[in-house]
Amino acid sequence: MATRGSRSEKVKRIFQQFDLNHDGGLNRQEMAALVVAVNPRVKFSDEQINAILDEVFRTYAEFIDPNKGLTYDGLLRTYDDGAGDVDRDFDALGLELNADEVTVKGSEASSSSITDERAVEAQKKQRTAAWAVSPNHGIVFDETWKLVDDLEILVKRLKSKQEKLKGDGNGNGNNNVDAFSDAGWSRELGPSSEVSEKRVYWEESSHEYNVFVKELGVLRSKADGARSREEAFDGHMAIGRVLYEHQLFKEGLVSFKRACELQPTDVRPHFKAGNCLYVLGKCKESKDEFLLALEAAESGGNQWAYLLPQIYVNLGIALEGEGMVLSACEYYREAAILCPTHYRALKLLGSALFGVGEYRAAVKALEEAIYLKPDYADAHCDLASSLHSMGEDERAIEVFQRAIDLKPGHVDALYNLGGLYMDLGRFQRASEMYTRVLAVWPNHWRAQLNKAVSLLGAGETEEAKRALKEALKLTNRVELHDAISHLKHLQKKKGKNNGNGNGGEGPFIVVEPSKFKTVGEKTTLRPDLATALQIRAFQRVTRLGKCDVEAVRKEMRDNDVPVSYSGSGGPTKSIRKPNLEEILRRLLNSLKPETFQGAIKAINEKILSVLDDSGSGRVDMGMFYAVIAPLCGGPSDKRKRVAFDALLWRPVNEGSSQITKTDAIKYIKLLRAVYIPSHGMSEMLEVHGEEEADSSMTVTFNQFLAMFDDPDWGFGIMSTILKLETNDRNRHGNQVCSVCRYPVIGSRFKEVKARFSLCNQCYSEGKVPPSFKQEEYKFREYGSESEAMKAKCVCFSMQSHKKPIAT
């Protein structure tokens, strides 16, 4: 180890080497040259260099001359603090000291050898703390470099024998990695190749790979046999980092886990282990490692402050991988607060807010990200999607186009712009966008299907048919078979119209509700069906029907919520939205992450926006459980009972067998405001003539049922929802809707006089074929074809009885 005298002289020589303008300071350009020069093995990105310089200039601000940069004393302090190894950097630069200089300086240092030894020990401890900003990649011990060099040779040998890229050979994926929105992945400050540049796949079952793992085990044993725990930690971290760089994530994880065992309170191995686990698709384990890293960083004082924003970002990404978007928003927001210039944190925050339906907040965050990084194509793409959701379509088109200009093969931007053109009825432009998507990603079946639909809208039926057949080659989903059947019906109809001269007539006419009459008690009224279809669509998106209502009761019983006091002073069991998301994840644990994300978005937009109308971010859990219970799985009476029990669970009713009438009225109002918003929340009870209930009045379960089942002022629509749950997947053989020409799925509504049939959707919208204009229409509902056949048989039987007897 160099003495203090020789160290200071070496630092001075390094300083002089890079002080090109000889002004006594190292400006950012000179410092960047120094960082690059002492790291010949490493390729830095501009972002990494800037991050390192920002940290150095911030940490050593007292040694920064505003006009010149970092002074000699400042550079000396960085080495004293362990941010670099003087001897290694000096050798890397090929510099030499004169013998007499070393002797003189050495004699000065010898007079205080005890002090120097203490300083050296302190430097050893400080080096690890400054690891991530160290110009020498964070390696502290000389022996570790030998391990790194040996490992590089092993990896190079393995790579030369059996590297294969995704998309080559037996690869089964899309090789256009650059076409998609990036994950915004954050890593430590310091050199590293982006994982997303080209994903490398290793043949782990090959002989060469097994040999590599054995030789790697020898290197790990050498690291374990180091002279101290700190050196062993240094060795395993370096091995892990090299493996991570070469995308040997599984093996890298082993090294980082070993480093975690050696120094459990160190942030870095947990952080890197989390990165490996995420890339390996283990989002839950990745999240757990990031939480350990966060705990260590928060308890470690300022030494880990620079890593906190990146831990928050990666923790958010891991949570999104589990489908926990609301929770991810919290961590992205924390990262952006700690580092306001972290454009990726802002982009991810905006994208996550868009994902939960909070479009205005999403636009704000995404615009800030673009302000910091104007060429950020992914941020432009998500900003355009948010603007489209807010109805600002023309501006959205401009922003989508900007994203495509920045990255011409951006699949997300092209696909979403195609959808926007479809919504605007600009079908030709839409088909062009989907064609460009398919040029980048040929097996994108949704793009192929949407191309067919847009061509159909543009009147190019033959082209649409060809596109549908191409989509059918990519997937065998039933929607494609229905679409092809639909096209055939349209072609037949077009042929008939060409023959009888009625081709100019529209495909349907819309009839006012009063002209739709029903035959039989079982036939659903048109307005009721329209409302029930909307609620059923929400139920299917959220998958609440897959959640047994008993699971809701169990959640209330087993996981109590602390009582808090709202602004009005009343006690409530309320929690923050991210905590509510965790409860929903338990209730909907069978859902895939992407499906759960869709469920959270729908619930946030439809339910939480009503329950949290003040924007506090907290939700009354008793009311929430009561509101979702009617749409959960299970018998109707059990759903209503759980809704009542959820109201009993609220602090104001707890311990009683009855609920206050105030709570019952509030619940019915909320239920209708959520699921039947067209009736209006405040208007409903005023029309009903209900006075404000006395707080002492209570409601029994039977009284609650009467309020709930009221068809006009309660939730009587539930009977229609139950019918849809039972029948809305029933197919009626070859029967097609006379308006939309799609196969009838669900109930079939047959007009008894004109004898045409409508599907659920067309009946609810009042659409009838233009060739059947009548003063009024009478419909009978059939839940299945067997019902229709039974009714037909009864009809024939009645007709035979009425026929006069021949004489």
mmCIF file of N, CA, C and O in Angstrom, residues 654-697:
data_model
loop_
_atom_site.group_PDB
_atom_site.id
_atom_site.type_symbol
_atom_site.label_atom_id
_atom_site.label_comp_id
_atom_site.label_asym_id
_atom_site.label_seq_id
_atom_site.Cartn_x
_atom_site.Cartn_y
_atom_site.Cartn_z
ATOM 1 N N GLU A 654 -70.455 -1.893 14.338
ATOM 2 C CA GLU A 654 -69.772 -3.079 14.854
ATOM 3 C C GLU A 654 -70.358 -3.521 16.188
ATOM 4 O O GLU A 654 -70.648 -2.703 17.072
ATOM 5 N N GLY A 655 -70.541 -4.858 16.305
ATOM 6 C CA GLY A 655 -71.089 -5.406 17.542
ATOM 7 C C GLY A 655 -72.602 -5.482 17.552
ATOM 8 O O GLY A 655 -73.195 -6.019 18.481
ATOM 9 N N SER A 656 -73.252 -4.956 16.519
ATOM 10 C CA SER A 656 -74.706 -4.966 16.442
ATOM 11 C C SER A 656 -75.159 -5.950 15.375
ATOM 12 O O SER A 656 -74.379 -6.376 14.524
ATOM 13 N N SER A 657 -76.434 -6.335 15.413
ATOM 14 C CA SER A 657 -76.994 -7.200 14.379
ATOM 15 C C SER A 657 -77.777 -6.387 13.359
ATOM 16 O O SER A 657 -78.355 -6.943 12.425
ATOM 17 N N GLN A 658 -77.809 -5.064 13.552
ATOM 18 C CA GLN A 658 -78.514 -4.179 12.633
ATOM 19 C C GLN A 658 -77.593 -3.031 12.235
ATOM 20 O O GLN A 658 -76.657 -2.693 12.957
ATOM 21 N N ILE A 659 -77.877 -2.462 11.078
ATOM 22 C CA ILE A 659 -77.098 -1.313 10.621
ATOM 23 C C ILE A 659 -77.945 -0.054 10.745
ATOM 24 O O ILE A 659 -79.176 -0.126 10.786
ATOM 25 N N THR A 660 -77.274 1.084 10.826
ATOM 26 C CA THR A 660 -78.031 2.332 10.916
ATOM 27 C C THR A 660 -78.709 2.590 9.572
ATOM 28 O O THR A 660 -78.200 2.218 8.513
ATOM 29 N N LYS A 661 -79.857 3.230 9.629
ATOM 30 C CA LYS A 661 -80.574 3.534 8.385
ATOM 31 C C LYS A 661 -79.765 4.508 7.527
ATOM 32 O O LYS A 661 -79.802 4.448 6.297
ATOM 33 N N THR A 662 -78.997 5.372 8.204
ATOM 34 C CA THR A 662 -78.129 6.300 7.470
ATOM 35 C C THR A 662 -77.147 5.525 6.606
ATOM 36 O O THR A 662 -76.934 5.846 5.428
ATOM 37 N N ASP A 663 -76.538 4.466 7.184
ATOM 38 C CA ASP A 663 -75.591 3.642 6.430
ATOM 39 C C ASP A 663 -76.279 2.916 5.279
ATOM 40 O O ASP A 663 -75.725 2.800 4.185
ATOM 41 N N ALA A 664 -77.481 2.398 5.534
ATOM 42 C CA ALA A 664 -78.203 1.660 4.499
ATOM 43 C C ALA A 664 -78.519 2.570 3.315
ATOM 44 O O ALA A 664 -78.321 2.191 2.156
ATOM 45 N N ILE A 665 -78.979 3.786 3.617
ATOM 46 C CA ILE A 665 -79.314 4.738 2.545
ATOM 47 C C ILE A 665 -78.046 5.147 1.793
ATOM 48 O O ILE A 665 -78.023 5.197 0.558
ATOM 49 N N LYS A 666 -77.002 5.431 2.550
ATOM 50 C CA LYS A 666 -75.739 5.826 1.914
ATOM 51 C C LYS A 666 -75.228 4.723 0.999
ATOM 52 O O LYS A 666 -74.748 4.988 -0.116
ATOM 53 N N TYR A 667 -75.354 3.482 1.444
ATOM 54 C CA TYR A 667 -74.888 2.349 0.651
ATOM 55 C C TYR A 667 -75.668 2.227 -0.658
ATOM 56 O O TYR A 667 -75.081 2.080 -1.735
ATOM 57 N N ILE A 668 -76.995 2.293 -0.580
ATOM 58 C CA ILE A 668 -77.806 2.174 -1.791
ATOM 59 C C ILE A 668 -77.483 3.318 -2.756
ATOM 60 O O ILE A 668 -77.381 3.127 -3.974
ATOM 61 N N LYS A 669 -77.288 4.500 -2.225
ATOM 62 C CA LYS A 669 -76.922 5.646 -3.070
ATOM 63 C C LYS A 669 -75.579 5.398 -3.773
ATOM 64 O O LYS A 669 -75.435 5.628 -4.974
ATOM 65 N N LEU A 670 -74.589 4.904 -2.997
ATOM 66 C CA LEU A 670 -73.274 4.629 -3.572
ATOM 67 C C LEU A 670 -73.347 3.516 -4.622
ATOM 68 O O LEU A 670 -72.727 3.602 -5.679
ATOM 69 N N LEU A 671 -74.114 2.475 -4.323
ATOM 70 C CA LEU A 671 -74.247 1.345 -5.233
ATOM 71 C C LEU A 671 -74.786 1.800 -6.591
ATOM 72 O O LEU A 671 -74.281 1.427 -7.651
ATOM 73 N N ARG A 672 -75.802 2.643 -6.545
ATOM 74 C CA ARG A 672 -76.384 3.143 -7.787
ATOM 75 C C ARG A 672 -75.460 4.156 -8.470
ATOM 76 O O ARG A 672 -75.377 4.208 -9.698
ATOM 77 N N ALA A 673 -74.772 4.954 -7.665
ATOM 78 C CA ALA A 673 -73.844 5.937 -8.251
ATOM 79 C C ALA A 673 -72.713 5.232 -8.986
ATOM 80 O O ALA A 673 -72.233 5.710 -10.019
ATOM 81 N N VAL A 674 -72.282 4.073 -8.464
ATOM 82 C CA VAL A 674 -71.191 3.319 -9.084
ATOM 83 C C VAL A 674 -71.674 2.590 -10.337
ATOM 84 O O VAL A 674 -71.066 2.691 -11.405
ATOM 85 N N TYR A 675 -72.788 1.848 -10.199
ATOM 86 C CA TYR A 675 -73.196 0.949 -11.269
ATOM 87 C C TYR A 675 -74.276 1.509 -12.196
ATOM 88 O O TYR A 675 -74.438 1.025 -13.316
ATOM 89 N N ILE A 676 -75.054 2.491 -11.713
ATOM 90 C CA ILE A 676 -76.109 3.074 -12.549
ATOM 91 C C ILE A 676 -75.944 4.588 -12.517
ATOM 92 O O ILE A 676 -76.831 5.326 -12.071
ATOM 93 N N PRO A 677 -74.792 5.105 -12.943
ATOM 94 C CA PRO A 677 -74.503 6.535 -12.779
ATOM 95 C C PRO A 677 -75.451 7.452 -13.535
ATOM 96 O O PRO A 677 -75.582 8.617 -13.184
ATOM 97 N N SER A 678 -76.137 6.929 -14.553
ATOM 98 C CA SER A 678 -77.035 7.791 -15.334
ATOM 99 C C SER A 678 -78.184 8.329 -14.493
ATOM 100 O O SER A 678 -78.773 9.355 -14.802
ATOM 101 N N HIS A 679 -78.504 7.632 -13.395
ATOM 102 C CA HIS A 679 -79.598 8.083 -12.537
ATOM 103 C C HIS A 679 -79.169 9.180 -11.577
ATOM 104 O O HIS A 679 -80.006 9.864 -11.005
ATOM 105 N N GLY A 680 -77.858 9.303 -11.377
ATOM 106 C CA GLY A 680 -77.356 10.379 -10.522
ATOM 107 C C GLY A 680 -77.426 10.032 -9.058
ATOM 108 O O GLY A 680 -78.458 9.612 -8.547
ATOM 109 N N MET A 681 -76.349 10.267 -8.344
ATOM 110 C CA MET A 681 -76.263 9.885 -6.931
ATOM 111 C C MET A 681 -77.088 10.804 -6.037
ATOM 112 O O MET A 681 -77.862 10.363 -5.200
ATOM 113 N N SER A 682 -76.961 12.119 -6.233
ATOM 114 C CA SER A 682 -77.660 13.051 -5.350
ATOM 115 C C SER A 682 -79.137 13.136 -5.701
ATOM 116 O O SER A 682 -79.982 13.374 -4.844
ATOM 117 N N GLU A 683 -79.455 12.906 -6.991
ATOM 118 C CA GLU A 683 -80.821 13.065 -7.457
ATOM 119 C C GLU A 683 -81.714 11.927 -6.995
ATOM 120 O O GLU A 683 -82.910 12.102 -6.769
ATOM 121 N N MET A 684 -81.147 10.738 -6.809
ATOM 122 C CA MET A 684 -81.934 9.537 -6.626
ATOM 123 C C MET A 684 -82.892 9.605 -5.443
ATOM 124 O O MET A 684 -84.092 9.396 -5.590
ATOM 125 N N LEU A 685 -82.383 9.954 -4.265
ATOM 126 C CA LEU A 685 -83.250 9.952 -3.089
ATOM 127 C C LEU A 685 -84.181 11.158 -3.053
ATOM 128 O O LEU A 685 -85.246 11.106 -2.453
ATOM 129 N N GLU A 686 -83.771 12.248 -3.702
ATOM 130 C CA GLU A 686 -84.653 13.409 -3.765
ATOM 131 C C GLU A 686 -85.907 13.058 -4.564
ATOM 132 O O GLU A 686 -87.025 13.379 -4.179
ATOM 133 N N VAL A 687 -85.735 12.359 -5.672
ATOM 134 C CA VAL A 687 -86.871 11.939 -6.485
ATOM 135 C C VAL A 687 -87.727 10.960 -5.713
ATOM 136 O O VAL A 687 -88.949 10.987 -5.759
ATOM 137 N N HIS A 688 -87.054 10.088 -4.966
ATOM 138 C CA HIS A 688 -87.768 9.083 -4.182
ATOM 139 C C HIS A 688 -88.514 9.715 -3.012
ATOM 140 O O HIS A 688 -89.417 9.107 -2.446
ATOM 141 N N GLY A 689 -88.124 10.905 -2.640
ATOM 142 C CA GLY A 689 -88.783 11.577 -1.520
ATOM 143 C C GLY A 689 -88.309 11.097 -0.170
ATOM 144 O O GLY A 689 -89.008 11.242 0.836
ATOM 145 N N GLU A 690 -87.112 10.532 -0.094
ATOM 146 C CA GLU A 690 -86.578 10.002 1.178
ATOM 147 C C GLU A 690 -86.005 11.130 2.008
ATOM 148 O O GLU A 690 -85.202 11.917 1.538
ATOM 149 N N GLU A 691 -86.414 11.253 3.221
ATOM 150 C CA GLU A 691 -85.860 12.257 4.124
ATOM 151 C C GLU A 691 -84.559 11.748 4.718
ATOM 152 O O GLU A 691 -84.297 10.546 4.721
ATOM 153 N N GLU A 692 -83.737 12.642 5.198
ATOM 154 C CA GLU A 692 -82.490 12.253 5.875
ATOM 155 C C GLU A 692 -82.849 11.426 7.096
ATOM 156 O O GLU A 692 -83.655 11.825 7.940
ATOM 157 N N ALA A 693 -82.277 10.235 7.200
ATOM 158 C CA ALA A 693 -82.645 9.311 8.272
ATOM 159 C C ALA A 693 -82.104 9.781 9.614
ATOM 160 O O ALA A 693 -81.024 10.363 9.702
ATOM 161 N N ASP A 694 -82.857 9.490 10.653
ATOM 162 C CA ASP A 694 -82.423 9.730 12.024
ATOM 163 C C ASP A 694 -81.262 8.783 12.311
ATOM 164 O O ASP A 694 -81.341 7.591 12.029
ATOM 165 N N SER A 695 -80.189 9.314 12.888
ATOM 166 C CA SER A 695 -78.993 8.492 13.140
ATOM 167 C C SER A 695 -79.263 7.344 14.103
ATOM 168 O O SER A 695 -78.511 6.385 14.143
ATOM 169 N N SER A 696 -80.342 7.436 14.875
ATOM 170 C CA SER A 696 -80.648 6.371 15.837
ATOM 171 C C SER A 696 -81.476 5.247 15.206
ATOM 172 O O SER A 696 -81.637 4.186 15.801
ATOM 173 N N MET A 697 -82.018 5.480 14.017
ATOM 174 C CA MET A 697 -82.849 4.470 13.363
ATOM 175 C C MET A 697 -81.967 3.368 12.797
ATOM 176 O O MET A 697 -80.894 3.635 12.238
#
